[in-house]
Each structure stands twice: as C-alpha cells, then as structure tokens.
Amino acid sequence: RSLGPENLLLKGATLKNTKKIYGVAVYTGMETKMALNYQGKSQKRSAVEKSINAFLIVYLCILLSKATVCTTLKYVWQSNPFNDEPWYNEKTKKERETFKVLRMFTDFLSFMVLFNFIIPVSMYVTVEMQKFLGSFFISWDKEMYDEEIKEGALVNTSDLNEELGQVEYVFTDKTGTLTENSMEFIECCIDGHKYKDCISEVDGFSQTDGPLKYYGKAEKSREELFLRALCLCHTVQIKEGDQVDGLIGHTERKYTYISSSPDEIALVKGAEKYGFTFLGLENDFMKIQNQKNETEMYQLLHVLNFDPVRRRMSVIVRTTMGKLLLFCKGADSSIFPRVQQEEIQQTKIHVDRNAMDGYRTLCVAFKELTQKEYDKIDRQLNEAKMALQDREEKMAKVFEDTEADMHLIGATAVEDRLQEQSAETIEALHAAGMKVWVLTGDKMETAKSTCYACRLFQTSTELLELTAKVVGESERKEDRLHELLMEYHKKLIQDVPKNRGGLKRSWTLSQEYGLIIDGATLSLILNSSQDSSSSNYKNIFLQICLKCTAVLCCRMAPLQKAQIVRMVKNTKGSPITLSIGDGANDVSMILEAHVGIGIKGKEGRQASRNSDYAVPKFKHLRKLLLAHGHLYYVRIAHLVQYFFYKNLCFILPQFLYQFFCGFSQQPLYDAAYLTMYNICFTSLPILAYSLLEQHISIDTLTSDPQLYMKVSDNAMLQWRPFLYWTFLGAFEGLVFFFGVYFLFQNSSLEDNGKVFGNWTFGTIVFTVLVFTVTLKLALDTRFWTWMNHFVIWGSLAFYVFFSFFWGGVIWQVSFLFSVVLLPFLKQQRMYFVFAHMLTSVSTWLAIILLIFISLFPEILLIVLKNIKEKNHQVRNKMV
Amino acid sequence: IENKMSFLPQKEGKHPSRCPDNSAFKQQKLPAWKPQLTTATVLSTFFLTGAFCLSVGICLILSANSVREVQIDYSDRCSDCSKLRENSSNWNRECHCSVNFTLKEDILGDVFMYYGLENFYQNHRRYVISRSDAQLLGQNVNIEKSYCTPFTMYRNGTPMAPCGAIANSMFNDTIDLFYNLKSSVIQVPLLKTGNSWWTDKNVKFRNPKAYNLSSAFAGTARPPYWWKPVYLLDEEDERNNGYLNDDFIIWMRVSAFATFRNLYRRVHRIRQFADGLPAGNYTFHISYNFPVTKFKGRKHVILSTVVWSGGSNPFLGIAYVVSGAAATLTGFVITAIHLKLRKKKTYFQK
C-alpha cells in the first residue's frame, strides 16, 4: 500500500488500537509544519507604532538641528577672543591641545547628550507596559465570558490593542462565526419527494405525521438506498467512553461521533433518526443497523476524500452480497453535472428552495460498479497513490473518472442556526463605519440568505452579482465579466456625484450596494488571461468592492480568503483589516489581516491559536471593537502625544539657556532632575491614565457605534494633532524659560536682599515644568478613579519630597559607603536650593502664574469645545 | 500542620473556573469622578482667577514701585583705573577712584548695596564646574581629581586653596560709602556679614579644622589672581574669614546669567542712618582691582531697598495684571457667547 496524506501522523497525535507502529519521517527540520508556520507568521505592527516612528524622525531632526545650531553659534560666539577665553575662565590644557575639528565634533556630541531627552526613550517602556497590562482588561471582561464553553476572551498578542479601534474592514467567516456551527438535519428529498421531521416507527420512516408533513413518497427501496448512502458516505468515527477534545456529536449514548465536518455528523444523526444507525468501522467493515434492527455489513474499499476543489466525496463499498456500490455526496454544482440529466430537475427545485431558506444542501448520488469496472478503478487509484510525481493531479484525474455517470438519489438540508445577536452586531459594525465582508465556502444561495438574516444585506440594498451563474460557463465568460464589471463600475463610481464635502465613510448615499462574488469568478478576475487587462480588472473590481457597503464572497477556498484580505489591505490608504473566523480554513485570512480574531468554536483550536485575539462568540466583537478598541486607541494615542509633548517642553528651556551661557553645554537642571524627570516625576500619571481613562463610558461606547468613527483613520495621531501638541510643548517651554528669565532680571527675590543663583533658576523652571505637565494630564483626565488621584497628586508630592531630600543632605562619598559613585553626587550644588527657593514669595507667585499661563490656552480650548458641544446638543434637540 | 490543613481544602475546592472576577477594577467599573464643565463653574473660575491675578498684580506693582534703587556704572567713571587694569603686569599697583552722587530723597528702610557685573559669564559650563565642594567643606581631599583645572595647583605641586576658576576670579573691589554732610564726611557704616544664605554659611562652607586658621591652610597657596591668602580675607572677624567669608560664599553661588548682581553690603542702621540713607551728597570710594574691560564687561554699584517681593522688578506685577485681565476678558466673552446661545435656545423653543 502507498503512503498518502491520510497516513500522516501529526504532532500531538495519540496512538490507539495498537501497541506500536512503524513510521517514516517525511518532514523534518525546516519542512515541518511548525517551522513553516513560524516563517509565515509575519510580525504585525500597529498603525500607532508607525505613527510613533514618523514622529520620532521629526524629533530626531529637531534634536539634530538643535545640536547643529548650538554648535555653529558656539563657534560664532567664540570668534570673539574675550568670549572665547576671558581671563576669569581659562581653558584647560586638554581643551587647548585638541584640534578644532575634533573639538567641534565633541561639542556637537555633548549638545546631543544635553538635548537627548527630547527623544522619549521612556515612552517605549511605558507603551509596552501599557499594552501588556492593558490587554488584561480584555481577558478579564466578564461580558465576553461564555457560559457554554466556560471560557472568556483570550489575548495572544498585546501589540494590537489599539488597532482594534481602527478597523475599517471586517472579514468574517460564515459557518461557526455568524452561525452556531451546530448542524441540524432539517429535511431531505428523495427523488423529488420531500421528507421532513418524520417519526421513525417500526417501519414508519415514510409515515407522515399529519397533512402538513405529507409531501409525497418515494419508493421504499430508494428511501433505503438514500439512507444507506448517508450512513456509508462519510468519514465519521465513533469514539466510545470519555468525551474528547473535538467534535461531540451525541452525548446521550455511550459513544460519540467525531468528524472533521459537523455536516457529516448531522447527516449521520439524521439517518439515525430515520432508522439507519451507523455503528462504526471494524476491520474495514462498516456496520449499519437498519430499520429492522438488523446489522448490515459493508466492506469499505475506497474513500475518495473530500477536497475543496471537487467539493464532494465518495466511498466505494462492497455489500455482503458482493455488490459493488459507489456513494457520492457533495455540493449540487459538483454533483449535477455527473448524474443523469433527467433526474436533476425535481431535486434541483428542492435544493434551490432549501438554499434560499439558508440551509446547507448536499446532494447524494450513487452508482453500481461491476467487478471489472471496480478492478480498473482500484488499479488506477493504487497507481495514482503510488505515483511519486504529480500524485495529486493523477488522483484528481482518477476521482474525476470514477465519479461520473452516477444516479441522483436525493438531497439533504442541514440548518446552521445564526449565533445570537450576530445581526445586531453586524448592524452595529455597519453603524460604526466598518465594512463587513462575508467570506464563506458555502453555496451562494445559502450564504445570501444568511446574510439577509443577519442583516448584512437590507431589503433596500441593491445586489450586484458576479457569480458563475451570471457570468456563464461559456468561453465568452471573460467578455461577459468585462461587460459586467464596466457596468457596475459605471453605476457605482461614475454616476454617483462626487462626494459632497469629502465626507469619508458616509453611508448617507441614497442607495446602498451589496456585492456577491464567488470563488470561480474571483479567480477569473485575479488570474485572468495573462495579458495586461487582468490588473485592470482587478482595479475595477476593487473600486467596485470599496464602494459597496457589504460584500459576500461565497464558494471561497481558504487561500482565496487570504487573497481577498491581502487585496483590500494593500489598497490606497492601507485600511486596517480584521478577520474573524473559527476554523482551520480561516487561519490564512486571520494571519493575513492586520488583526486576526479567532472564535473559540467547534472546529477545533486552530483559529484561536493563530489569532491575535480569541473570543467565544461573534457578538463579543461588538464590545471588543467599539469599547475596548476605541478606549485603547484613545489611551495610547494620548500617551504617545503626551510623551513627545512633555519631553519637548522639558528640553526646550535647556536649549534656550544655551543662548545665555555662551553655548557652553551648561545644563539648566540638576543631573538628578534630568534623570528622574521621565522615570519618577511624570511617568506614573500617564501610565495610570493610559490604563484607566474612559473619556466616554464603556456603555455609551457600546451602545452608540457612531462614536467609533471619531477615532477612525488614526485621527488622534495625524500630523495636525501632532503639530498641536508640539506647539503646545514649545509654547510652554518658552513660557517656562522666559517667565523665569524676566523674573531673574533682578535676582534678589527675597525680602532680605539675598540673591539666587543659576541652580535656583533651573529649579524654578523645573518646578513649573513638573507641575504644568502633570496638571495638563489632570486636565485631560475625564475619569478620575482613586488611582488617578493617588498617582497624580502623589507624583507632585513625591517631587516636592524628593527635592527637599535631595537638597537637604550633604552628599558625600562616605555618606553612601560606596566606591562607585555618580560624579554629581560629589557636588553640593543643590544644597538647600529648593527649600531656599520656597522662602521667597515672588518665586511662589511666579510659579503659580507661569503654571496658569502655560495651561491657559488648554483651558480655553476645553471650555470652547464644551460650549461648541452644548451648542450642538441644543441644535440637535431642537431639530 | 494546622496551617497546611486549612490550605488543602481551599486548593481542592478551587475549581478551575475561568470566569473572570466580577471586581470593579477588572471590569473597568471603578467608581470615578467625571468632571463636567458647567457654565457656572467655568465662569466663576475665570472671574475668580481674573480677580485674584489682578489684585495680586496691583499689589506687586505698587510694592515694586515703592522700591528705591540707585545704580551707578563706575567702569567708565574710573577710566584711569580701568586702563591700568587692562595690563595685567600692573596687578600689584593699587588704584583708587571715587564716584559722587546725590540722593534727592531719603531712602528709608533697609538699604542693600550690590555690585553688578555685565557680560561676565559666570554660567559658562567650564566655569561653573570649576570648583571643589568637598574642599570648601573643609575636607582634606585630593583636588587633583576635581574639576578645578586649570586652577588646581602650582607647578611646584602646592595646591590652591580654594581651587577652581570661580574662586580664582572672585570680585575683589572694595567699595566704601561716604556721606557728605556739609563739610564733614561721614563713612556710612556697612555690614559685611549676614548677606549669604544661612545654610551656606553654616553647613556648606567649612574651614579645615586646626587650632588656628593660618595653620589650617598650611601647605596650600592662594589662587593666582588673589592678593592675599584665603585666611586673610577678613582679619577683623574670625567668623568671616577663610572659606566662611561672606563675600567669598556669595561669589561662589554662580549666577544664572551673564548680567547679574550680588549682595555686597548692608547699611548698618545706626545714628544718622537709623531710618536709612538721608538725602544728600554721597561718595563711593572704590579700590578698583577687578578688570572688566578685557572682556567688554561693565561694573555697577547699586543701592536698593527691598520689599516683600524682593528687589525692584516690574515684570511679575505686569504679568499678573495682564493674565488677570486676559482671564476676566475671557470670562466676559464666554458670558456673551452663553447669553447668545440661550437666546437661540429660547428662539428655537418658540
């Protein structure tokens, strides 16, 4: 026998039914799935981080220009000999001996060191802490806890919290995401006769339950054939005893059905309801208990596995009588071409109606094989399996040949219920300005009806279809497609008057459009004839897509899903995309999108493991995006801007001071203040803010999705707000420095005529700085928990306390019993400077005034904004 | 053992329930104060701050105006001396000059005498760090490791006391004030102590311990620009000598800008000067030692009174008045806007 994919033992597989096996290692090292996945997962970076980098470059330029300006001016200033080396300030020997170029270079470097605090290194630490700690709030959220699976949300990465507040496109899987993925067998049709919810009595399979349930009756033998087909044509396994991590089909019995597809379980259970029970596989024999409680045995000869290209699967069995049977089940589109054409008609009506109702339909066909035919198939199959090259194509070819000329028996309809609140959630996402795309592998009709049910499409939505049905199967399909594309393009883009006022994402357009496209057409568009028109098609298609409020992509292969996500991701303006799905087939799109969200669903853990965030239900997306995402974005955006601002107004006075001290790199602040500023005095308030702030309460955010649009497009980290913060920082820096400068025009500020020196000057500036920067944050805080109070007032108190302590001790080497000491510890320059500063009334008044002046524009802005808002509210109320 | 027992059932009883705690913190529902701006609070805040700033500003301006100050630039008046000092070889030649001035009104209250320097970069980095605080604490330290260079020691290895550029360039003019009453000339009594920070005088500056001052500084030499060693700075007052000399301590507190003033003397309020300086003719007798022309600087001598807000400086008062006015104005503007809005509101309601 040959070894194929079905023989592969994956990592974590457990051995059962046998003591030992012989194995062949097929993939090792970099070829293993783990290594391949590891490679494939690129690092996701949020839009905020990209903004930070842009801002950083600006500040780096500021730093460089500051240092350059100072260095240049220093040498201009020093060109006067009485400035360069006055008698009271002789150069050291070392200074005199170094070359001028080298001296200039070291001067430049020392200016860089002096001003380097403008680059907020501590911001990175704070941002990381904020992200790490902040992500706990998601997993702690009780509202995202699901009683059924006893799990809450899971955060796999903390890097993307703020990205949740920036989503523009939501790509969602249908099965298991919008729907429950708990399949229920609803009805079936045999030879065009409909069977629904019958009660199986002794042989009451065909017994009807009342006038409503009577839909006609097929021949008894056909019924049994159909049910046998359901019982045999699948890959369901039986697990006895304990529950397993996987799909659980039946819990009342001693055994449970396990399968990779919940549909199959639903079908097997459906057959059971009608009296045919699948008892399991034993030594290649499938056991079935029929309606008369007899056990039938079928030898399983071949399983022609399901694959997404064929969209069908088959089994070949041998009955105890020696008859050879092939059963095949699959999507209607893949079955209908392979059966006798005259049989199709009756069944097709049912299938279409079922699909309209939102059921998942499968058609069942069979074929009797002669021994000769079977031998041929068997030989071909084995040959194909043994093939070392092009095995897949060869297999496909054999499958293709085998599954032909079959007889249609009937069709099944399986319902997949909508998840609770998925419709409301989609509505909310729409209202929040997000475009929702459904990507599913299902049939178009099924998917469409689900989309209507979950209000992705409204009744007023005009649907544009780009499906195999519309395009047709003929050779002219490319031309037809071209026509359609042009038509839609015209309708959506050229005929619509240009956006009034450039309002982005306004859904106030008179007509909403929805687009439906299927996998076949998509691949036609994306990989159509290799000439230049293909990229043009793609472009037109994209433009159409972006104009539609909702897009439904059905019959998608997993890779196509990722392709679509990538396509949207790379459009102009690179919108933030989010993918949400529950199954292994969604993994590729989850990995592709900016934010990948897994549903902890029934199709295993693959999706949630590969996702950035995992939630139990689709409805949790609402709170995750509208409340958590919004808040995280606002918090981190404010944090970033605040950090740049506070470092700018920290270092600007120091820069200005160079103009007054002969560009000699004399620091304005004491070394301890320089180091402690970002670490101790101003770090905790902003951290607390960035963890706790709720400028709008969570309930309001969740219930009013339109608020989400306020922060869309990275609104708080655009250049405008950045410039505002930068100007604010610059203004405050100027106020700090020149305010105290004018105060120091007469340095005797006490009532006893004693004078203050340079360190008092720096300390006054620094005190104003620390208070202003902290109070600015206090002005921005809209949610004062006890922690904010503690941290804000605590920081200020700590500054005062530290200053007293730092100036209150004569720092001596012996005092610290230490050999390794910072050089500034040997200096007593801050001795009682702070305390002495506070004995002057003028200093107090100046500090208060300068804080007030610095904050005045900000206060004014807040008040004006408030008035504007109130005005707006009044007007809204009136209208 | 008891402890262990009490622990066990807890551990077993703890189900691995993954349901998150329903605590206010974890659900982000901590009780919080959400500041809401109401028109009343905004307006009252603006008017209150406006009123506060205006009143403080007016007080400041009034008191700053009551400060009497006489500032005399003597760098040109003593042109002979300044020329003499331009050549450093004349360092040991004394030069005196006198500057006359007239007070039209009495200066009442405490009168302080400052010397002022212009274009003297005391805040230059090389200058600022050129000192040894440990040495000034009276400790026996190796100043070679300090930042005092190039004023650390002489070629022969004798360390300088005090070391560093700041100490070396100490202001060494002596200024005396004389009151010309009719034909007689009375020297105004001046106080030379009590002018420095208390903490500097009593903690930060200490003489090395020894039975007398000259032996405490044995083995050290004066800085090159000094005329006399540190232990002879004030031979009359033991507690104003050595590192404890007030003039020295004040000089060592480096100024913030290149133009600055330092407290030099206070008028001792006795006899004729009990109420301050009476109106009349005065003369400064200056022993001109400190060269300033070499770096294009200037020297002043300043007589000034102080009030509760310090010396004369109109800035703070003006700044307060301006910001007070701005706040009040804003208050009025906001009131106007508010009234307009209310009108609109009533209009709509009709």
Short mmCIF file of N, CA and C in Angstrom, two decimals, chain A residues 361 626 652:
data_model
loop_
_atom_site.label_atom_id
_atom_site.label_comp_id
_atom_site.label_asym_id
_atom_site.label_seq_id
_atom_site.Cartn_x
_atom_site.Cartn_y
_atom_site.Cartn_z
N THR A 361 -27.03 22.64 1.73
CA THR A 361 -27.57 21.50 0.99
C THR A 361 -26.43 20.64 0.47
N LEU A 626 -15.84 48.24 19.66
CA LEU A 626 -16.44 49.55 19.95
C LEU A 626 -15.97 50.10 21.28
N LEU A 652 13.27 72.17 25.88
CA LEU A 652 13.34 73.47 25.21
C LEU A 652 13.99 74.54 26.09
#
